[in-house]
Amino acid sequence: MFRRRRPLPPLPLLAEWRDRASPSAAARVGAEFGGEAHFAGDLRRVRPWLPAGLSGAALLDAIRREEWTGFLALLAEDGPWVYVQNVREVQVLSRLYSWLAGAAGARGEGLGVEASAELAALEAEFWEVAAGFAAEQRGRWAAQRRGRC
């Protein structure tokens, strides 16, 4: 999927990592993190099929219904929230986020400020890959459900 265009940065320290293996786990995690500033926005950003008003436990339950179980992670203290299916996906997204954070740090800029073309491209790549992972899992889960009917 990725060609090694640049040296691999160290993976950022995950600020949060939660297994969402059941509806009750989704409810607990949603209640715990649902009020975080970018929680709902980050998760909905790559899932245009979700209703706009969902947050907290309702948002995680909707993701569970569309993608099944997975892992919720916060990439670094100030990083984005992601929902992934496996460790490989979180590693890919962590590396992309590391490149983005490293490029922003080298410029002395914080993320979310007006950025250079390089930062904009790195951010776009991060969200595109996250959206691809979500869409792929949604498709796999839909195919499995159709196969059981």
Short mmCIF file of N, CA and C in Angstrom, two decimals:
data_model
loop_
_atom_site.label_atom_id
_atom_site.label_comp_id
_atom_site.label_asym_id
_atom_site.label_seq_id
_atom_site.Cartn_x
_atom_site.Cartn_y
_atom_site.Cartn_z
N MET A 1 0.81 -1.18 0.00
CA MET A 1 0.00 0.00 0.00
C MET A 1 0.87 1.26 0.00
N PHE A 2 1.91 1.27 0.82
CA PHE A 2 2.77 2.45 0.90
C PHE A 2 4.16 2.10 0.41
N ARG A 3 4.74 3.01 -0.37
CA ARG A 3 6.14 2.91 -0.71
C ARG A 3 6.90 3.73 0.33
N ARG A 4 8.04 3.27 0.70
CA ARG A 4 8.84 3.99 1.70
C ARG A 4 9.45 5.22 1.06
N ARG A 5 8.74 6.32 1.12
CA ARG A 5 9.19 7.57 0.53
C ARG A 5 10.11 8.33 1.47
N ARG A 6 9.96 8.08 2.72
CA ARG A 6 10.71 8.82 3.72
C ARG A 6 11.04 7.87 4.86
N PRO A 7 12.04 8.19 5.64
CA PRO A 7 12.39 7.30 6.75
C PRO A 7 11.21 7.15 7.71
N LEU A 8 11.11 6.00 8.32
CA LEU A 8 10.02 5.77 9.27
C LEU A 8 10.28 6.52 10.56
N PRO A 9 9.33 7.35 10.99
CA PRO A 9 9.49 8.04 12.27
C PRO A 9 9.12 7.09 13.40
N PRO A 10 9.50 7.43 14.61
CA PRO A 10 9.04 6.60 15.73
C PRO A 10 7.52 6.71 15.84
N LEU A 11 6.90 5.65 16.29
CA LEU A 11 5.46 5.69 16.51
C LEU A 11 5.16 6.59 17.70
N PRO A 12 4.09 7.39 17.61
CA PRO A 12 3.74 8.22 18.77
C PRO A 12 3.20 7.33 19.88
N LEU A 13 3.32 7.83 21.07
CA LEU A 13 2.76 7.12 22.21
C LEU A 13 1.24 7.23 22.13
N LEU A 14 0.57 6.10 22.17
CA LEU A 14 -0.89 6.13 22.16
C LEU A 14 -1.38 6.67 23.49
N ALA A 15 -2.20 7.70 23.44
CA ALA A 15 -2.74 8.27 24.67
C ALA A 15 -3.88 7.41 25.20
N GLU A 16 -4.62 6.77 24.31
CA GLU A 16 -5.72 5.86 24.69
C GLU A 16 -5.77 4.71 23.70
N TRP A 17 -6.16 3.54 24.17
CA TRP A 17 -6.34 2.36 23.32
C TRP A 17 -7.41 1.52 23.99
N ARG A 18 -8.55 1.39 23.36
CA ARG A 18 -9.67 0.66 23.96
C ARG A 18 -10.22 -0.37 22.97
N ASP A 19 -10.45 -1.56 23.49
CA ASP A 19 -11.09 -2.62 22.72
C ASP A 19 -12.60 -2.42 22.81
N ARG A 20 -13.25 -2.42 21.66
CA ARG A 20 -14.70 -2.26 21.62
C ARG A 20 -15.32 -3.57 21.15
N ALA A 21 -15.27 -4.59 21.95
CA ALA A 21 -15.70 -5.91 21.54
C ALA A 21 -17.17 -6.19 21.77
N SER A 22 -17.90 -5.29 22.40
CA SER A 22 -19.31 -5.55 22.68
C SER A 22 -20.08 -4.24 22.75
N PRO A 23 -21.40 -4.33 22.65
CA PRO A 23 -22.21 -3.11 22.81
C PRO A 23 -22.00 -2.43 24.16
N SER A 24 -21.83 -3.22 25.22
CA SER A 24 -21.62 -2.61 26.54
C SER A 24 -20.27 -1.91 26.61
N ALA A 25 -19.25 -2.46 25.95
CA ALA A 25 -17.94 -1.79 25.91
C ALA A 25 -18.06 -0.47 25.14
N ALA A 26 -18.82 -0.47 24.06
CA ALA A 26 -19.02 0.76 23.29
C ALA A 26 -19.71 1.81 24.14
N ALA A 27 -20.69 1.39 24.93
CA ALA A 27 -21.41 2.34 25.78
C ALA A 27 -20.48 2.93 26.84
N ARG A 28 -19.65 2.09 27.47
CA ARG A 28 -18.71 2.58 28.48
C ARG A 28 -17.71 3.56 27.89
N VAL A 29 -17.11 3.18 26.76
CA VAL A 29 -16.09 4.02 26.12
C VAL A 29 -16.73 5.31 25.60
N GLY A 30 -17.91 5.20 25.02
CA GLY A 30 -18.61 6.39 24.54
C GLY A 30 -18.92 7.36 25.66
N ALA A 31 -19.34 6.83 26.81
CA ALA A 31 -19.63 7.69 27.95
C ALA A 31 -18.35 8.34 28.47
N GLU A 32 -17.26 7.60 28.45
CA GLU A 32 -16.00 8.11 28.96
C GLU A 32 -15.40 9.20 28.08
N PHE A 33 -15.42 9.00 26.76
CA PHE A 33 -14.72 9.90 25.85
C PHE A 33 -15.63 10.75 24.97
N GLY A 34 -16.93 10.51 25.00
CA GLY A 34 -17.85 11.21 24.12
C GLY A 34 -17.80 12.72 24.20
N GLY A 35 -17.40 13.25 25.33
CA GLY A 35 -17.32 14.69 25.49
C GLY A 35 -16.00 15.31 25.07
N GLU A 36 -15.04 14.49 24.68
CA GLU A 36 -13.74 15.01 24.23
C GLU A 36 -13.94 15.91 23.01
N ALA A 37 -13.14 16.93 22.90
CA ALA A 37 -13.32 17.98 21.89
C ALA A 37 -13.44 17.46 20.46
N HIS A 38 -12.59 16.56 20.04
CA HIS A 38 -12.57 16.13 18.64
C HIS A 38 -13.05 14.70 18.43
N PHE A 39 -13.54 14.09 19.49
CA PHE A 39 -13.92 12.67 19.44
C PHE A 39 -14.91 12.38 18.31
N ALA A 40 -16.07 12.97 18.37
CA ALA A 40 -17.11 12.69 17.37
C ALA A 40 -16.69 13.18 15.99
N GLY A 41 -16.11 14.36 15.92
CA GLY A 41 -15.70 14.91 14.63
C GLY A 41 -14.67 14.07 13.92
N ASP A 42 -13.67 13.58 14.65
CA ASP A 42 -12.64 12.73 14.04
C ASP A 42 -13.23 11.42 13.52
N LEU A 43 -14.09 10.79 14.32
CA LEU A 43 -14.66 9.50 13.93
C LEU A 43 -15.66 9.64 12.78
N ARG A 44 -16.46 10.69 12.79
CA ARG A 44 -17.43 10.91 11.71
C ARG A 44 -16.76 11.40 10.43
N ARG A 45 -15.65 12.09 10.55
CA ARG A 45 -14.96 12.68 9.39
C ARG A 45 -14.67 11.65 8.30
N VAL A 46 -14.36 10.43 8.70
CA VAL A 46 -14.01 9.40 7.73
C VAL A 46 -15.16 8.43 7.48
N ARG A 47 -16.32 8.74 8.03
CA ARG A 47 -17.51 7.89 7.88
C ARG A 47 -18.72 8.73 7.48
N PRO A 48 -18.76 9.16 6.22
CA PRO A 48 -19.86 10.03 5.78
C PRO A 48 -21.23 9.36 5.84
N TRP A 49 -21.28 8.08 6.00
CA TRP A 49 -22.55 7.35 6.05
C TRP A 49 -23.22 7.46 7.42
N LEU A 50 -22.53 7.98 8.44
CA LEU A 50 -23.13 8.09 9.77
C LEU A 50 -23.94 9.37 9.89
N PRO A 51 -25.05 9.33 10.65
CA PRO A 51 -25.83 10.54 10.87
C PRO A 51 -25.00 11.61 11.58
N ALA A 52 -25.21 12.85 11.23
CA ALA A 52 -24.40 13.96 11.73
C ALA A 52 -24.53 14.21 13.23
N GLY A 53 -25.66 13.98 13.82
CA GLY A 53 -25.88 14.35 15.21
C GLY A 53 -25.39 13.37 16.25
N LEU A 54 -24.84 12.25 15.86
CA LEU A 54 -24.44 11.23 16.83
C LEU A 54 -23.19 11.63 17.59
N SER A 55 -23.15 11.26 18.88
CA SER A 55 -21.95 11.46 19.67
C SER A 55 -21.90 10.38 20.75
N GLY A 56 -20.78 10.29 21.42
CA GLY A 56 -20.63 9.38 22.54
C GLY A 56 -20.98 7.94 22.23
N ALA A 57 -21.74 7.32 23.14
CA ALA A 57 -22.09 5.91 23.01
C ALA A 57 -22.91 5.64 21.75
N ALA A 58 -23.78 6.58 21.37
CA ALA A 58 -24.60 6.38 20.16
C ALA A 58 -23.71 6.33 18.92
N LEU A 59 -22.68 7.16 18.88
CA LEU A 59 -21.76 7.16 17.74
C LEU A 59 -20.99 5.84 17.68
N LEU A 60 -20.47 5.40 18.80
CA LEU A 60 -19.72 4.14 18.80
C LEU A 60 -20.61 2.95 18.49
N ASP A 61 -21.86 3.00 18.94
CA ASP A 61 -22.79 1.92 18.61
C ASP A 61 -23.08 1.90 17.11
N ALA A 62 -23.23 3.07 16.49
CA ALA A 62 -23.45 3.13 15.04
C ALA A 62 -22.25 2.60 14.27
N ILE A 63 -21.05 2.92 14.73
CA ILE A 63 -19.85 2.38 14.08
C ILE A 63 -19.80 0.87 14.25
N ARG A 64 -20.12 0.37 15.43
CA ARG A 64 -20.13 -1.08 15.67
C ARG A 64 -21.12 -1.78 14.74
N ARG A 65 -22.28 -1.17 14.55
CA ARG A 65 -23.27 -1.79 13.66
C ARG A 65 -22.80 -1.81 12.21
N GLU A 66 -22.04 -0.79 11.79
CA GLU A 66 -21.57 -0.69 10.40
C GLU A 66 -20.25 -1.42 10.16
N GLU A 67 -19.38 -1.50 11.17
CA GLU A 67 -18.03 -2.05 10.98
C GLU A 67 -17.69 -3.20 11.91
N TRP A 68 -18.53 -3.49 12.83
CA TRP A 68 -18.37 -4.51 13.85
C TRP A 68 -17.34 -4.09 14.88
N THR A 69 -16.76 -5.02 15.58
CA THR A 69 -15.88 -4.68 16.69
C THR A 69 -14.53 -4.18 16.18
N GLY A 70 -13.83 -3.48 17.06
CA GLY A 70 -12.53 -2.94 16.70
C GLY A 70 -11.89 -2.26 17.89
N PHE A 71 -10.98 -1.36 17.59
CA PHE A 71 -10.22 -0.65 18.62
C PHE A 71 -10.35 0.85 18.43
N LEU A 72 -10.53 1.55 19.51
CA LEU A 72 -10.57 2.99 19.51
C LEU A 72 -9.23 3.46 20.06
N ALA A 73 -8.60 4.41 19.36
CA ALA A 73 -7.30 4.90 19.82
C ALA A 73 -7.22 6.41 19.66
N LEU A 74 -6.49 7.03 20.58
CA LEU A 74 -6.13 8.44 20.48
C LEU A 74 -4.65 8.46 20.19
N LEU A 75 -4.27 8.96 19.03
CA LEU A 75 -2.87 8.97 18.61
C LEU A 75 -2.17 10.17 19.23
N ALA A 76 -1.49 9.98 20.34
CA ALA A 76 -0.79 11.01 21.10
C ALA A 76 -1.79 11.88 21.86
N GLU A 77 -1.32 12.64 22.79
CA GLU A 77 -2.20 13.46 23.62
C GLU A 77 -3.02 14.46 22.81
N ASP A 78 -2.42 15.02 21.76
CA ASP A 78 -3.12 16.03 20.96
C ASP A 78 -3.49 15.51 19.58
N GLY A 79 -3.43 14.21 19.41
CA GLY A 79 -3.67 13.62 18.10
C GLY A 79 -5.13 13.32 17.83
N PRO A 80 -5.39 12.74 16.68
CA PRO A 80 -6.76 12.41 16.30
C PRO A 80 -7.24 11.09 16.93
N TRP A 81 -8.56 10.98 17.03
CA TRP A 81 -9.20 9.73 17.43
C TRP A 81 -9.38 8.88 16.18
N VAL A 82 -9.10 7.58 16.29
CA VAL A 82 -9.30 6.67 15.17
C VAL A 82 -9.98 5.40 15.68
N TYR A 83 -10.71 4.77 14.80
CA TYR A 83 -11.33 3.47 15.08
C TYR A 83 -10.80 2.51 14.03
N VAL A 84 -10.10 1.47 14.47
CA VAL A 84 -9.43 0.55 13.55
C VAL A 84 -9.81 -0.89 13.87
N GLN A 85 -9.50 -1.77 12.93
CA GLN A 85 -9.83 -3.18 13.11
C GLN A 85 -8.69 -4.00 13.70
N ASN A 86 -7.46 -3.53 13.55
CA ASN A 86 -6.33 -4.34 13.99
C ASN A 86 -5.11 -3.47 14.27
N VAL A 87 -4.08 -4.09 14.80
CA VAL A 87 -2.86 -3.38 15.16
C VAL A 87 -2.16 -2.82 13.92
N ARG A 88 -2.19 -3.52 12.81
CA ARG A 88 -1.54 -3.03 11.59
C ARG A 88 -2.12 -1.68 11.19
N GLU A 89 -3.44 -1.55 11.24
CA GLU A 89 -4.07 -0.28 10.86
C GLU A 89 -3.65 0.85 11.78
N VAL A 90 -3.59 0.58 13.08
CA VAL A 90 -3.18 1.66 14.00
C VAL A 90 -1.71 2.01 13.77
N GLN A 91 -0.88 1.03 13.41
CA GLN A 91 0.52 1.34 13.11
C GLN A 91 0.64 2.21 11.87
N VAL A 92 -0.11 1.90 10.82
CA VAL A 92 -0.08 2.71 9.60
C VAL A 92 -0.51 4.14 9.91
N LEU A 93 -1.63 4.29 10.61
CA LEU A 93 -2.13 5.63 10.93
C LEU A 93 -1.18 6.36 11.89
N SER A 94 -0.58 5.64 12.81
CA SER A 94 0.38 6.26 13.73
C SER A 94 1.59 6.80 12.99
N ARG A 95 2.09 6.04 12.02
CA ARG A 95 3.24 6.52 11.24
C ARG A 95 2.86 7.77 10.44
N LEU A 96 1.70 7.73 9.81
CA LEU A 96 1.26 8.91 9.04
C LEU A 96 1.11 10.12 9.96
N TYR A 97 0.55 9.90 11.13
CA TYR A 97 0.39 11.00 12.08
C TYR A 97 1.77 11.50 12.55
N SER A 98 2.71 10.59 12.75
CA SER A 98 4.06 10.99 13.16
C SER A 98 4.72 11.88 12.12
N TRP A 99 4.56 11.54 10.83
CA TRP A 99 5.12 12.38 9.77
C TRP A 99 4.48 13.77 9.81
N LEU A 100 3.17 13.79 9.98
CA LEU A 100 2.44 15.05 10.03
C LEU A 100 2.88 15.88 11.24
N ALA A 101 2.89 15.28 12.41
CA ALA A 101 3.28 16.00 13.62
C ALA A 101 4.74 16.45 13.54
N GLY A 102 5.61 15.59 12.99
CA GLY A 102 7.02 15.95 12.83
C GLY A 102 7.21 17.12 11.88
N ALA A 103 6.48 17.12 10.78
CA ALA A 103 6.57 18.22 9.82
C ALA A 103 6.04 19.52 10.43
N ALA A 104 4.96 19.42 11.19
CA ALA A 104 4.42 20.62 11.84
C ALA A 104 5.38 21.12 12.92
N GLY A 105 5.97 20.20 13.66
CA GLY A 105 6.92 20.58 14.70
C GLY A 105 8.18 21.21 14.15
N ALA A 106 8.66 20.69 13.01
CA ALA A 106 9.87 21.23 12.38
C ALA A 106 9.64 22.67 11.92
N ARG A 107 8.41 23.00 11.60
CA ARG A 107 8.07 24.36 11.16
C ARG A 107 7.72 25.26 12.34
N GLY A 108 7.63 24.65 13.52
CA GLY A 108 7.22 25.44 14.67
C GLY A 108 5.74 25.74 14.67
N GLU A 109 4.97 24.97 13.91
CA GLU A 109 3.53 25.20 13.81
C GLU A 109 2.79 24.11 14.57
N GLY A 110 1.71 24.48 15.17
CA GLY A 110 0.84 23.49 15.78
C GLY A 110 -0.10 22.95 14.73
N LEU A 111 -0.59 21.74 14.93
CA LEU A 111 -1.57 21.19 14.00
C LEU A 111 -2.85 21.99 14.09
N GLY A 112 -3.52 22.13 12.98
CA GLY A 112 -4.77 22.85 12.96
C GLY A 112 -4.60 24.31 12.58
N VAL A 113 -3.38 24.78 12.43
CA VAL A 113 -3.17 26.15 11.98
C VAL A 113 -2.98 26.15 10.48
N GLU A 114 -3.03 27.34 9.88
CA GLU A 114 -2.81 27.44 8.44
C GLU A 114 -1.46 26.81 8.14
N ALA A 115 -1.41 25.93 7.19
CA ALA A 115 -0.22 25.12 6.99
C ALA A 115 0.30 25.23 5.56
N SER A 116 1.48 24.71 5.40
CA SER A 116 2.10 24.67 4.08
C SER A 116 1.43 23.60 3.23
N ALA A 117 1.80 23.57 1.98
CA ALA A 117 1.29 22.54 1.07
C ALA A 117 1.72 21.16 1.54
N GLU A 118 2.93 21.06 2.08
CA GLU A 118 3.43 19.77 2.58
C GLU A 118 2.56 19.27 3.73
N LEU A 119 2.27 20.16 4.68
CA LEU A 119 1.43 19.75 5.81
C LEU A 119 0.02 19.39 5.36
N ALA A 120 -0.51 20.17 4.44
CA ALA A 120 -1.85 19.88 3.93
C ALA A 120 -1.88 18.52 3.25
N ALA A 121 -0.84 18.18 2.50
CA ALA A 121 -0.77 16.88 1.82
C ALA A 121 -0.64 15.75 2.82
N LEU A 122 0.17 15.94 3.86
CA LEU A 122 0.32 14.90 4.88
C LEU A 122 -0.99 14.68 5.64
N GLU A 123 -1.68 15.77 5.96
CA GLU A 123 -2.95 15.64 6.66
C GLU A 123 -4.00 14.96 5.78
N ALA A 124 -4.04 15.35 4.51
CA ALA A 124 -4.99 14.73 3.58
C ALA A 124 -4.71 13.24 3.44
N GLU A 125 -3.44 12.86 3.37
CA GLU A 125 -3.08 11.45 3.26
C GLU A 125 -3.54 10.68 4.49
N PHE A 126 -3.32 11.25 5.68
CA PHE A 126 -3.74 10.60 6.91
C PHE A 126 -5.24 10.30 6.88
N TRP A 127 -6.06 11.33 6.60
CA TRP A 127 -7.51 11.15 6.64
C TRP A 127 -7.99 10.26 5.50
N GLU A 128 -7.33 10.29 4.36
CA GLU A 128 -7.70 9.41 3.24
C GLU A 128 -7.48 7.94 3.61
N VAL A 129 -6.36 7.65 4.23
CA VAL A 129 -6.07 6.27 4.64
C VAL A 129 -7.05 5.83 5.72
N ALA A 130 -7.32 6.69 6.70
CA ALA A 130 -8.29 6.35 7.75
C ALA A 130 -9.67 6.08 7.15
N ALA A 131 -10.08 6.89 6.19
CA ALA A 131 -11.37 6.68 5.52
C ALA A 131 -11.37 5.38 4.74
N GLY A 132 -10.26 5.06 4.11
CA GLY A 132 -10.16 3.79 3.37
C GLY A 132 -10.31 2.59 4.29
N PHE A 133 -9.66 2.63 5.44
CA PHE A 133 -9.79 1.53 6.40
C PHE A 133 -11.25 1.38 6.85
N ALA A 134 -11.92 2.49 7.14
CA ALA A 134 -13.31 2.43 7.60
C ALA A 134 -14.22 1.87 6.50
N ALA A 135 -14.04 2.33 5.28
CA ALA A 135 -14.89 1.87 4.17
C ALA A 135 -14.65 0.39 3.87
N GLU A 136 -13.39 -0.03 3.91
CA GLU A 136 -13.09 -1.45 3.66
C GLU A 136 -13.75 -2.33 4.71
N GLN A 137 -13.66 -1.96 5.97
CA GLN A 137 -14.26 -2.77 7.02
C GLN A 137 -15.78 -2.76 6.93
N ARG A 138 -16.34 -1.63 6.61
CA ARG A 138 -17.79 -1.55 6.44
C ARG A 138 -18.24 -2.50 5.33
N GLY A 139 -17.50 -2.53 4.23
CA GLY A 139 -17.82 -3.44 3.13
C GLY A 139 -17.68 -4.90 3.53
N ARG A 140 -16.60 -5.23 4.25
CA ARG A 140 -16.41 -6.62 4.70
C ARG A 140 -17.54 -7.05 5.63
N TRP A 141 -17.91 -6.17 6.58
CA TRP A 141 -18.95 -6.52 7.54
C TRP A 141 -20.30 -6.66 6.84
N ALA A 142 -20.60 -5.80 5.89
CA ALA A 142 -21.86 -5.90 5.14
C ALA A 142 -21.90 -7.21 4.36
N ALA A 143 -20.79 -7.60 3.76
CA ALA A 143 -20.73 -8.87 3.01
C ALA A 143 -20.94 -10.06 3.94
N GLN A 144 -20.37 -10.01 5.13
CA GLN A 144 -20.56 -11.10 6.08
C GLN A 144 -22.01 -11.20 6.52
N ARG A 145 -22.63 -10.07 6.77
CA ARG A 145 -24.05 -10.09 7.19
C ARG A 145 -24.93 -10.64 6.09
N ARG A 146 -24.66 -10.25 4.83
CA ARG A 146 -25.46 -10.77 3.71
C ARG A 146 -25.28 -12.28 3.57
N GLY A 147 -24.07 -12.75 3.83
CA GLY A 147 -23.79 -14.19 3.73
C GLY A 147 -24.50 -15.02 4.77
N ARG A 148 -24.85 -14.42 5.90
CA ARG A 148 -25.54 -15.14 6.97
C ARG A 148 -27.04 -15.19 6.79
N CYS A 149 -27.56 -14.30 5.99
CA CYS A 149 -29.03 -14.22 5.82
C CYS A 149 -29.54 -15.34 4.94
#
